[in-house]
Coordinates of C-alpha atoms (C1' of nucleotides) in Angstrom, one line a residue:
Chain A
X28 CA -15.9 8.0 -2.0
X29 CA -13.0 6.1 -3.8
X30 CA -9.4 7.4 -2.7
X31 CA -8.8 10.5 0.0
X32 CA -6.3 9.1 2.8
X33 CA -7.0 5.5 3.6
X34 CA -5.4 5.2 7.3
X35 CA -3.2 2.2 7.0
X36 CA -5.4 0.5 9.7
X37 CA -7.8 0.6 8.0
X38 CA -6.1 -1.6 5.1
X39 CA -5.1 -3.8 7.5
X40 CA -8.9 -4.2 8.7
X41 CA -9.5 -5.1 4.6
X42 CA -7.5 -7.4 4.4
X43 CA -9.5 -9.4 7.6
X44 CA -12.4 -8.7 5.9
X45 CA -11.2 -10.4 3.0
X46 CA -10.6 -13.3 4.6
X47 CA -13.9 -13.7 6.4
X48 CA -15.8 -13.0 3.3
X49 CA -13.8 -16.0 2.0
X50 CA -15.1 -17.7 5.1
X51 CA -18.5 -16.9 4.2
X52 CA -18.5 -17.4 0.3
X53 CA -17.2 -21.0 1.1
X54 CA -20.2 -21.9 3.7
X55 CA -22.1 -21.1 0.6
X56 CA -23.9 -17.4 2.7
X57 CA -24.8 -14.9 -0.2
X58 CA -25.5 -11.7 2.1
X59 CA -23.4 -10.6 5.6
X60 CA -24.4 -7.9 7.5
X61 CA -22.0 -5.0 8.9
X62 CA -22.4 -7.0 11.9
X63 CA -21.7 -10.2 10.8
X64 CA -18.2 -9.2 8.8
X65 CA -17.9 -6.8 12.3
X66 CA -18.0 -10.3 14.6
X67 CA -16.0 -12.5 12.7
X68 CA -13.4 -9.9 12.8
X69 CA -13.5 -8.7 16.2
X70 CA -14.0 -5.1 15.3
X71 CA -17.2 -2.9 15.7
X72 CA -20.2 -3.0 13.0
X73 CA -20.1 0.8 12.5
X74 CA -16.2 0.4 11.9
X75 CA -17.1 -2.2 9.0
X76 CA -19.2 0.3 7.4
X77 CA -16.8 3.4 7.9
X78 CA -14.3 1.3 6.3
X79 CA -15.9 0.1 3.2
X80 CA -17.6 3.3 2.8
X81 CA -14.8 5.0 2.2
X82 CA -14.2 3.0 -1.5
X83 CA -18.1 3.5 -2.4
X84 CA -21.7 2.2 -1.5
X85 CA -21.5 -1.9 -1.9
X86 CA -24.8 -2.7 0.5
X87 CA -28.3 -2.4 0.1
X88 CA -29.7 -1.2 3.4
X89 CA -31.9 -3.2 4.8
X90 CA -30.4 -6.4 3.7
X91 CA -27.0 -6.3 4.1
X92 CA -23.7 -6.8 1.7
X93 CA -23.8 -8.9 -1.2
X94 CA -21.0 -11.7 -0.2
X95 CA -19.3 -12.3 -3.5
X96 CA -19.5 -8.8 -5.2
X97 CA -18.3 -7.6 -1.7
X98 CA -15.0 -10.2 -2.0
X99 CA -14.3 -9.2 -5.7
X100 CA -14.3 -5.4 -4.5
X101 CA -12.2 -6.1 -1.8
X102 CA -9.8 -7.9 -3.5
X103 CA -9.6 -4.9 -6.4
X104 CA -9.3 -2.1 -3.7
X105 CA -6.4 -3.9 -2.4
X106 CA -4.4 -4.7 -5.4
X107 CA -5.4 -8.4 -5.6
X108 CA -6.8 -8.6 -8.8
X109 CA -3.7 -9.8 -10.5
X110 CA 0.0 -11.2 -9.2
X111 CA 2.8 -9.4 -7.6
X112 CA 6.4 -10.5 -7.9
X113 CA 8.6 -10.8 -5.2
X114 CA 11.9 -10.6 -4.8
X115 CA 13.6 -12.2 -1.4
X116 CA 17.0 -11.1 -0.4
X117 CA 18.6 -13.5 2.6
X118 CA 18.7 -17.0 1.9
X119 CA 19.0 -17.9 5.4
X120 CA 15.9 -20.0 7.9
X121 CA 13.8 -17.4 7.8
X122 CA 14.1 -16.7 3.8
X123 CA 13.6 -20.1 3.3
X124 CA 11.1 -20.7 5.7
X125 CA 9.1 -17.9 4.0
X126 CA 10.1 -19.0 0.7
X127 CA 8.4 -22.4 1.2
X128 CA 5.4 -21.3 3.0
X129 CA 2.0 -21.7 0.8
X130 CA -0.2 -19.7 1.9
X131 CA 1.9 -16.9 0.1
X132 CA 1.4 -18.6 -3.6
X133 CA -2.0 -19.1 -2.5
X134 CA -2.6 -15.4 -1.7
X135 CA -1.2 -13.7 -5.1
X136 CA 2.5 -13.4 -4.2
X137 CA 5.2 -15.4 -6.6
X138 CA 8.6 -15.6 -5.5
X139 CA 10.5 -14.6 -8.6
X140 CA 14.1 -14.2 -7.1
X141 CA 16.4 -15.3 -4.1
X142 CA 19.6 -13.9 -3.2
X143 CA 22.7 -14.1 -0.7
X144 CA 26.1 -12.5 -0.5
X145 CA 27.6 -15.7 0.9
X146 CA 29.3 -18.2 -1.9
X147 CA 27.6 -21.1 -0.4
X148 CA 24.8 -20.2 -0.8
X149 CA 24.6 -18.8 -4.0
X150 CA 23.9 -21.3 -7.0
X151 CA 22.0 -23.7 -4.7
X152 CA 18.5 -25.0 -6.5
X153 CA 15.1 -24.1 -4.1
X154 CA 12.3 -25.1 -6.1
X155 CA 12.2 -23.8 -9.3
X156 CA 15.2 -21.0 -8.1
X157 CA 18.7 -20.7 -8.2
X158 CA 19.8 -18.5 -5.3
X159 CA 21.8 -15.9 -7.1
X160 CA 24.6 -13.5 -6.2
X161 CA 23.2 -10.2 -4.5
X162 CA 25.4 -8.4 -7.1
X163 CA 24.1 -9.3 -9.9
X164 CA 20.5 -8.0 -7.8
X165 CA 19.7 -4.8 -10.1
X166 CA 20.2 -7.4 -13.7
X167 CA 17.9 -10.1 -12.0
X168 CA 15.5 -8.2 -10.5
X169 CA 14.9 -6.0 -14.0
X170 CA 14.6 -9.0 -15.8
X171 CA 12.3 -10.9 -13.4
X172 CA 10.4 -7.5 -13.0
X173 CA 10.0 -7.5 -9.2
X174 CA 7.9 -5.2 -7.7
X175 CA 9.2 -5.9 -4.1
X176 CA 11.6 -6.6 -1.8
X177 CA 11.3 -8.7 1.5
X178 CA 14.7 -8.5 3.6
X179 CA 15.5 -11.2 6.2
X180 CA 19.5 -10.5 6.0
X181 CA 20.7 -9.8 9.7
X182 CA 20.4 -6.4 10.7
X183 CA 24.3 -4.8 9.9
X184 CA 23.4 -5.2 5.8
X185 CA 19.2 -4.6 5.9
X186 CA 20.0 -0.8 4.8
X187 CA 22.3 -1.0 2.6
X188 CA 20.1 -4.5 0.8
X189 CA 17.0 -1.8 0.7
X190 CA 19.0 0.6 -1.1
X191 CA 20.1 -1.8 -3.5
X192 CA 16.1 -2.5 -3.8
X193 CA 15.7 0.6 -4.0
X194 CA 18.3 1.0 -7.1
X195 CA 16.8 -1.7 -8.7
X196 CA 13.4 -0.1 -8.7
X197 CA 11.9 -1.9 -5.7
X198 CA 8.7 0.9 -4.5
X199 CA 7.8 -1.7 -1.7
X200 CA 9.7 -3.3 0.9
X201 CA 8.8 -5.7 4.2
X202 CA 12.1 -5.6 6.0
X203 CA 12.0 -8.7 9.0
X204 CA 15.9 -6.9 10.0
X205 CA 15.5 -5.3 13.4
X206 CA 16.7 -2.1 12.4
X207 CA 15.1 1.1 11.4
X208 CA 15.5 1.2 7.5
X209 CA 16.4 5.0 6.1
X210 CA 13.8 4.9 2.8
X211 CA 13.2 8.1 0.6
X212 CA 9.8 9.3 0.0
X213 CA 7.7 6.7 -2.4
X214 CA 8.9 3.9 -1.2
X215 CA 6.8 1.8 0.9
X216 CA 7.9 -0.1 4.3
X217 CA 6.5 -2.5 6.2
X218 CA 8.8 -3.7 9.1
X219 CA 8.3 -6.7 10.9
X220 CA 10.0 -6.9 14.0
X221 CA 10.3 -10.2 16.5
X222 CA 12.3 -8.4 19.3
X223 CA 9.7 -5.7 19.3
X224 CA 6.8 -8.0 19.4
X225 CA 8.3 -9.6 22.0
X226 CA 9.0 -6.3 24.3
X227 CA 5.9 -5.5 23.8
X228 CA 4.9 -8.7 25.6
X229 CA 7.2 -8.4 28.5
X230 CA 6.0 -4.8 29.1
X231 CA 2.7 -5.9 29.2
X232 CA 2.7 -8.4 31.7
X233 CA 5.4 -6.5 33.9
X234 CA 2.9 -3.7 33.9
X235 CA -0.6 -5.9 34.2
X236 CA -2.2 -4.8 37.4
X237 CA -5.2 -7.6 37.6
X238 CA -5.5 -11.2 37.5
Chain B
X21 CA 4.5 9.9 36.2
X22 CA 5.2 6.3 36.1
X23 CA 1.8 4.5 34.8
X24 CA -1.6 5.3 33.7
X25 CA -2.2 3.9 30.2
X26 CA 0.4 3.7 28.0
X27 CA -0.1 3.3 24.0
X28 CA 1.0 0.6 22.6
X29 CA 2.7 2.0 19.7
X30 CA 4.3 4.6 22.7
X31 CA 5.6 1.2 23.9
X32 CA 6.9 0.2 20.9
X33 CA 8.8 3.6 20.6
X34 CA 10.3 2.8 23.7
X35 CA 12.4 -0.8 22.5
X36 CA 12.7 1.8 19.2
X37 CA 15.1 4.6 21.8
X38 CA 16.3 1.6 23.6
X39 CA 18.2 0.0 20.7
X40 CA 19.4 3.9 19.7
X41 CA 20.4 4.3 23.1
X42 CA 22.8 1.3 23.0
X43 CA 24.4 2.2 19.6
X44 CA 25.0 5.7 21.3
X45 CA 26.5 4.1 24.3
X46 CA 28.5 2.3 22.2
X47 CA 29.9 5.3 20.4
X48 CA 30.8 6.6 23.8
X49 CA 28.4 9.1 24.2
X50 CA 27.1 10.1 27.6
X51 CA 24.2 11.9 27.2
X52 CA 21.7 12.6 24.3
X53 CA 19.2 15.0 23.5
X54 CA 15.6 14.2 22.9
X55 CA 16.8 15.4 19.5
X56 CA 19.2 13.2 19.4
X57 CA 17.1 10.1 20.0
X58 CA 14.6 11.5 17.4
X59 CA 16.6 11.5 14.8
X60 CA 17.8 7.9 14.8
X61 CA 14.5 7.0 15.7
X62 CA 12.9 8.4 12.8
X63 CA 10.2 10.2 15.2
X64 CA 10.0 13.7 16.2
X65 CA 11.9 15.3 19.3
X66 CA 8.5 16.1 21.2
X67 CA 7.2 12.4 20.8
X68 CA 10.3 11.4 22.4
X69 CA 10.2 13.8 25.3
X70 CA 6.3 12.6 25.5
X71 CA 7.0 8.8 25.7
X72 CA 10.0 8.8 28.2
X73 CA 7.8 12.2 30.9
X74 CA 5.4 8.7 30.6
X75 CA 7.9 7.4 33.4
X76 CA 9.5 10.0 34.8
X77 CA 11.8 13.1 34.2
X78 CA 15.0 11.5 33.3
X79 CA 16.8 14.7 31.4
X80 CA 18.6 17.9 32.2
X81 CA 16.6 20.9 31.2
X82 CA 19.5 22.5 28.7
X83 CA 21.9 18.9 28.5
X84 CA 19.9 16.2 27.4
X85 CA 19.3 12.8 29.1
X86 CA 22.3 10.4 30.1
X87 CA 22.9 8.1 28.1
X88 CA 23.7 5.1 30.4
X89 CA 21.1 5.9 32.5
X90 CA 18.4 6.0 30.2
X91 CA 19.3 3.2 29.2
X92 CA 19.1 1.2 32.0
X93 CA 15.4 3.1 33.3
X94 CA 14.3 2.0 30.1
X95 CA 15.3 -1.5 30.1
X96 CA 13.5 -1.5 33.0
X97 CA 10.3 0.0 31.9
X98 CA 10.1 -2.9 29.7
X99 CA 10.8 -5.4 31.8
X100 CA 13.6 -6.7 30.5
X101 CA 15.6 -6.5 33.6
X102 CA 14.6 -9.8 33.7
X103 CA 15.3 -13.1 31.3
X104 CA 11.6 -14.5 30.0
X105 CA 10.8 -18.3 29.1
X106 CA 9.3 -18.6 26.0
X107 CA 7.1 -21.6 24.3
X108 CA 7.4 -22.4 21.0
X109 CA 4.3 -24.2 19.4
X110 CA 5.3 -25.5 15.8
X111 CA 8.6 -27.1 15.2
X112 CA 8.0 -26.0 11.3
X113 CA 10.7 -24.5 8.9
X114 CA 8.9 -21.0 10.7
X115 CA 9.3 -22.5 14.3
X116 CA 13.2 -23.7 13.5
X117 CA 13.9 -20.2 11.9
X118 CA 12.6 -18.4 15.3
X119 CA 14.8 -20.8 17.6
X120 CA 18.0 -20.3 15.6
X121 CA 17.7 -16.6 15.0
X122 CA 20.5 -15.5 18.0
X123 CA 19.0 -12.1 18.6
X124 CA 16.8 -13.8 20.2
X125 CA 18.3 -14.8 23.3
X126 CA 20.5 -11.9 23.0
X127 CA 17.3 -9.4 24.2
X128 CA 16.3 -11.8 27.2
X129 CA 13.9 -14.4 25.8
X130 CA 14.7 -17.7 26.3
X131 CA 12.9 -20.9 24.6
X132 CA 12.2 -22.8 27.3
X133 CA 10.2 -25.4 25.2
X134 CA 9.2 -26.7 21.7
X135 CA 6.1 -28.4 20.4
X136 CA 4.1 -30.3 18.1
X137 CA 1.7 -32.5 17.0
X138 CA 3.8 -34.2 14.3
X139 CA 5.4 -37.9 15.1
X140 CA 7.9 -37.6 13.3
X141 CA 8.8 -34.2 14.7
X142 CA 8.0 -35.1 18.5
X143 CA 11.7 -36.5 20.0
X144 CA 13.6 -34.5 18.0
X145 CA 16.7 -32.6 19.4
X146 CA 16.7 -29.3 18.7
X147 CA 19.7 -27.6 20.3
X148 CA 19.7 -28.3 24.3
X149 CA 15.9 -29.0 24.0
X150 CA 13.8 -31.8 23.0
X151 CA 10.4 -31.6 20.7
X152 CA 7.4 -32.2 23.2
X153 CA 4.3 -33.8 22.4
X154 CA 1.6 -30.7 21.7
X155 CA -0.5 -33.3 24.4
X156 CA 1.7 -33.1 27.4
X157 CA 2.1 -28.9 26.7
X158 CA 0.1 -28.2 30.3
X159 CA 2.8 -30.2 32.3
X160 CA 6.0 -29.1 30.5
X161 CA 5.2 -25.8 30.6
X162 CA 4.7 -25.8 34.4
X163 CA 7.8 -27.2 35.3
X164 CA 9.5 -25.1 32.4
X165 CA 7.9 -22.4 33.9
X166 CA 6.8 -20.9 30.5
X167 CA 5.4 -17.2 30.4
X168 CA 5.2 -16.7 27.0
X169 CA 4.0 -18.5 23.5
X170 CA 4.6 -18.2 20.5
X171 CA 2.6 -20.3 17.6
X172 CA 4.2 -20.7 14.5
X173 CA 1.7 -23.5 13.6
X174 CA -1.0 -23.7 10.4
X175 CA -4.0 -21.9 11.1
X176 CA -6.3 -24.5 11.2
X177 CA -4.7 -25.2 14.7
X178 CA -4.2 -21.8 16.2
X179 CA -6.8 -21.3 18.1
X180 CA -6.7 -24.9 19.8
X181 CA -3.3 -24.1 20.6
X182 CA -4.1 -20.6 21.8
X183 CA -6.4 -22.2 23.9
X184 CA -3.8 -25.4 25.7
X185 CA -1.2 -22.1 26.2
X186 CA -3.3 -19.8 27.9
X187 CA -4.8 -23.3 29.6
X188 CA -1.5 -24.1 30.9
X189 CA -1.3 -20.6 32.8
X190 CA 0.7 -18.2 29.4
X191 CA -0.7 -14.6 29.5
X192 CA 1.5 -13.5 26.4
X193 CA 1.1 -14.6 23.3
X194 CA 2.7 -14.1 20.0
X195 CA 0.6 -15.4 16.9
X196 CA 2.7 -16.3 13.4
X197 CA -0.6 -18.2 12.1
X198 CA -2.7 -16.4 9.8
X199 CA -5.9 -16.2 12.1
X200 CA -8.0 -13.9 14.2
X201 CA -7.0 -15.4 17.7
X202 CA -10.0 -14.8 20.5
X203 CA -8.5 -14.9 24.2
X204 CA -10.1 -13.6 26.5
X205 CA -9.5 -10.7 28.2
X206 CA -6.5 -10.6 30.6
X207 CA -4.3 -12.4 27.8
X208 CA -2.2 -10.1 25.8
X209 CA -2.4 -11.1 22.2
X210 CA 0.3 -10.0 19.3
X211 CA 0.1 -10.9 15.9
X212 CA 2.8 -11.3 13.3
X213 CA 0.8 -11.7 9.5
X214 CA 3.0 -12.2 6.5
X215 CA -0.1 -12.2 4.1
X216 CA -1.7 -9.0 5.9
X217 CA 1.7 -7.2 5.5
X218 CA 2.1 -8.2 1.4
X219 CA -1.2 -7.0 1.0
X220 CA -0.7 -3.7 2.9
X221 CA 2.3 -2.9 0.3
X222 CA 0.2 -4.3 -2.5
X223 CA -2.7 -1.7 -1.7
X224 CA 0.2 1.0 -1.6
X225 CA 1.6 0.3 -4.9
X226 CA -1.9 -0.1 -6.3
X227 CA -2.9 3.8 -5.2
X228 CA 0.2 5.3 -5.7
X229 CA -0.2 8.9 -7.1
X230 CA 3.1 9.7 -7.9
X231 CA 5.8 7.6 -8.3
Chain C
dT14 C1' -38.5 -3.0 9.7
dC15 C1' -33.8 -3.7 9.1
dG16 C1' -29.2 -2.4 8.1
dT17 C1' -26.5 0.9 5.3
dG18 C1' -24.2 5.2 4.8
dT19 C1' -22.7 9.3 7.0
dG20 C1' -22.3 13.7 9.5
dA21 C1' -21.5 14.8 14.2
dA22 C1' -19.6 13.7 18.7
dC23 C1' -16.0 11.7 21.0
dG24 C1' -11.6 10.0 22.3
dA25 C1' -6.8 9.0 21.6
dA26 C1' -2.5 10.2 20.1
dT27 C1' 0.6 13.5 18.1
dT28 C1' 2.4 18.1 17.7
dC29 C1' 2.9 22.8 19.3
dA30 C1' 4.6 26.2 22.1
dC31 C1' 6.4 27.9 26.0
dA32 C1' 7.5 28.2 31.0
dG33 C1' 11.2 26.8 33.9
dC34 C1' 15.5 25.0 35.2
dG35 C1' 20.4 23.8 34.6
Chain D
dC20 C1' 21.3 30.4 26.3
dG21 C1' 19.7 25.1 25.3
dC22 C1' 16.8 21.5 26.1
dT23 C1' 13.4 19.3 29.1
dG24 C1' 8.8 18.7 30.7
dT25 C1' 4.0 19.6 29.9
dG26 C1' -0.5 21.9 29.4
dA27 C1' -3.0 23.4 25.2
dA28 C1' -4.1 22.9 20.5
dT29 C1' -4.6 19.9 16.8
dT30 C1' -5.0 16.0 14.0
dC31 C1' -6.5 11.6 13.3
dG32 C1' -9.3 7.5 14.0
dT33 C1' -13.3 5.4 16.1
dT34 C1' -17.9 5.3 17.7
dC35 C1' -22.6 7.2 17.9
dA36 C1' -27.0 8.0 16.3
dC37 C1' -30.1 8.7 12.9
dA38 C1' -32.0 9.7 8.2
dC39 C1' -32.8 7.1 4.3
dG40 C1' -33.7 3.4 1.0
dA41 C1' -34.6 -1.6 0.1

DNA sequence: TCGTGTGAACGAATTCACAGCG
DNA sequence: CGCTGTGAATTCGTTCACACGA
C-alpha cells in the first residue's frame, strides 16, 4: 500500500494530478471522480486509481475522492510538504532564466546558491544572491544546506560540476548539459535535454506516414 | 527492417549512440561494437543491437559496426540529414536563453522566427531576426516556412498558442509552459516541465531507503 | 447505483541466449 | 573465435473487469 517500487511515470502522473486537483480546489469542487482527475489529465480513469492506490485507499466508492484531503496527500507523497533548497551551478541565459522564473518559488523550490567559474560573473548581485566562485561550491553549499543541484554549464564541464555536487553532498541532480552524466548509485538524475526533444521531433515527422 | 513502430524512448536512444558515435569518430575509431556504444551510452549491449536491427543490419557479425557509417544511417534515421525551421513563441528570459544557446543550430534546427504578444517586445532585434507580432504568426510562418514550435510562453497562454501553431500548418511541437497541451491527433506533442522534474527528485529524496 | 480498489489479462519494452556469419 | 541479429523469455506498466462498500 504505501512504498514497493513507484515506476517513475508514475510520479510524473502525481505531479499532474496535483496540479488539477489545484484546478479543482480553486473552482471551489469538493469531490473528483477517477474520471474526472483521468480527463483533465489526459490519462485513463483506471490509471488514476492504479496510481493513487498504490500510496493507500483516499476515495470512498461510490462518490468519488475527497478534493482537498486528496491534494494534501499528494503533496506529502511527493515530498511537498515542506521546502527544498536548490543550488544552481551556470550563471549563464538559461541559469538565469531559471533563476528568475516564479512558478519555481511558487512550487516549494528556493534558490539558495549560484555559481560560475568565469571572474565576471562571479560577485555579481541576482536578487537577493551573490553569484559565487564554483570553488568555494562544497563551503557554500554546506552552509546554505542544499539538497540539489541543477546544472546548465555547457556540456565539456556538466560531469565534472555533478561530481563536485556530488562531493558536496548533492543526492539529486537535474542536469540541462546534453551529455550523459556518470552518477554513482544514490544519487538521483533527472536530465533535460533540448537537442533530444528536438530529434525526437524531426524523427517523428520524417517518419509520419498520414496527414 | 526499416519501420513498424518504433518507441519513443528507442528513439531517444538513437540521438543517445548518435552523439557517442561522433565522439568515437572523433577519436579515430572506425568501427565500434554494440558494446562499445553501450557503455558510453549507459544502456546494455543487447538494447543497442535491438534499437539499430529496428533499421537495418548495419554490423559485422564478429567486428562491430563502422563507425562512419553508422553514423551517417543514423543521422539519417532521424531526419537530420536535413536543416528544420523552428518557431519560437515567447521572447521571455526562457525564449532568449533557447535562441542563444549555439548547440542549437549546431544539430540542424534553425529559428526561423520569434514571437510575442508583448509591445514592448514586438520590433525587437534579436540576432538576424525581428520579434513578430503573436497576431500575424499564421503569415510569417508560411513564408518562413516554419515546421516546428516551440512555446516558451506562461501557461495561461499555451494552449492558444498551441492552437495559432498547429493553425498555421506546425505538426511538431515543443512545450516549455507548465500545462497539459491537447492537439489533436496527427500533431506530435513534447513537453519540457521544470516543476514536474523538481518534483520527481523531490519524491526521490523523500523515499530514499538508503542513503 | 455509482465509483473505488484490485487481481487478472494484456501489451509493450527490455533482456536473454544462441544460431549464424565474418 | 567474436560479435551481430533475433526469436523466446521475462519484466514492467497499463488496461480490463468486477467484487465490494458508501
Amino acid at each position: 500500500m504505501c512504498p514497493a517500487k513507484i515506476s517513475e511515470s508514475a510520479v510524473r502522473r502525481l505531479s499532474l494530478y496535483l496540479r488539477v486537483l489545484d484546478a479543482f480546489e480553486l473552482a471551489g469542487k469538493t469531490t473528483v471522480s477517477s474520471g474526472d482527475l483521468a480527463e483533465r489529465g489526459g490519462v485513463t480513469p483506471a490509471q488514476v486509481r492504479k496510481d493513487l492506490s498504490h500510496f493507500g485507499s483516499f476515495g470512498k466508492r461510490g462518490l468519488g475522492y475527497p478534493v482537498s484531503e486528496l491534494r494534501e496527500r499528494v503533496t506529502e507523497i511527493l515530498g511537498l510538504g515542506r521546502r527544498w533548497r536548490v543550488g544552481l551551478v551556470g550563471a549563464g541565459k538559461l541559469g538565469a532564466a531559471l533563476f528568475f522564473y516564479d512558478g519555481f518559488r511558487g512550487q516549494g523550490f528556493d534558490v539558495a546558491a549560484i555559481f560560475d567559474n568565469d571572474p565576471d560573473k562571479i560577485g555579481q548581485r541576482w536578487g537577493r544572491l551573490v553569484v559565487e566562485d564554483i570553488e568555494s561550491m562544497d563551503r557554500v553549499m554546506r552552509t546554505s544546506q542544499v539538497e540539489m543541484g541543477i546544472i546548465v554549464t555547457p556540456a565539456v564541464s556538466a560531469q565534472q560540476v555533478a561530481d563536485r555536487l556530488i562531493a558536496s553532498g548533492v543526492e539529486a541532480i537535474l542536469n540541462f548539459a546534453p551529455t550523459r552524466l556518470q552518477v554513482p548509485p544514490g544519487i538521483t538524475l533527472r536530465n533535460v535535454n533540448l537537442e533530444i526533444e528536438l530529434e525526437s521531433l524531426a524523427f517523428a515527422l520524417t517518419h509520419e506516414n498520414g496527414a
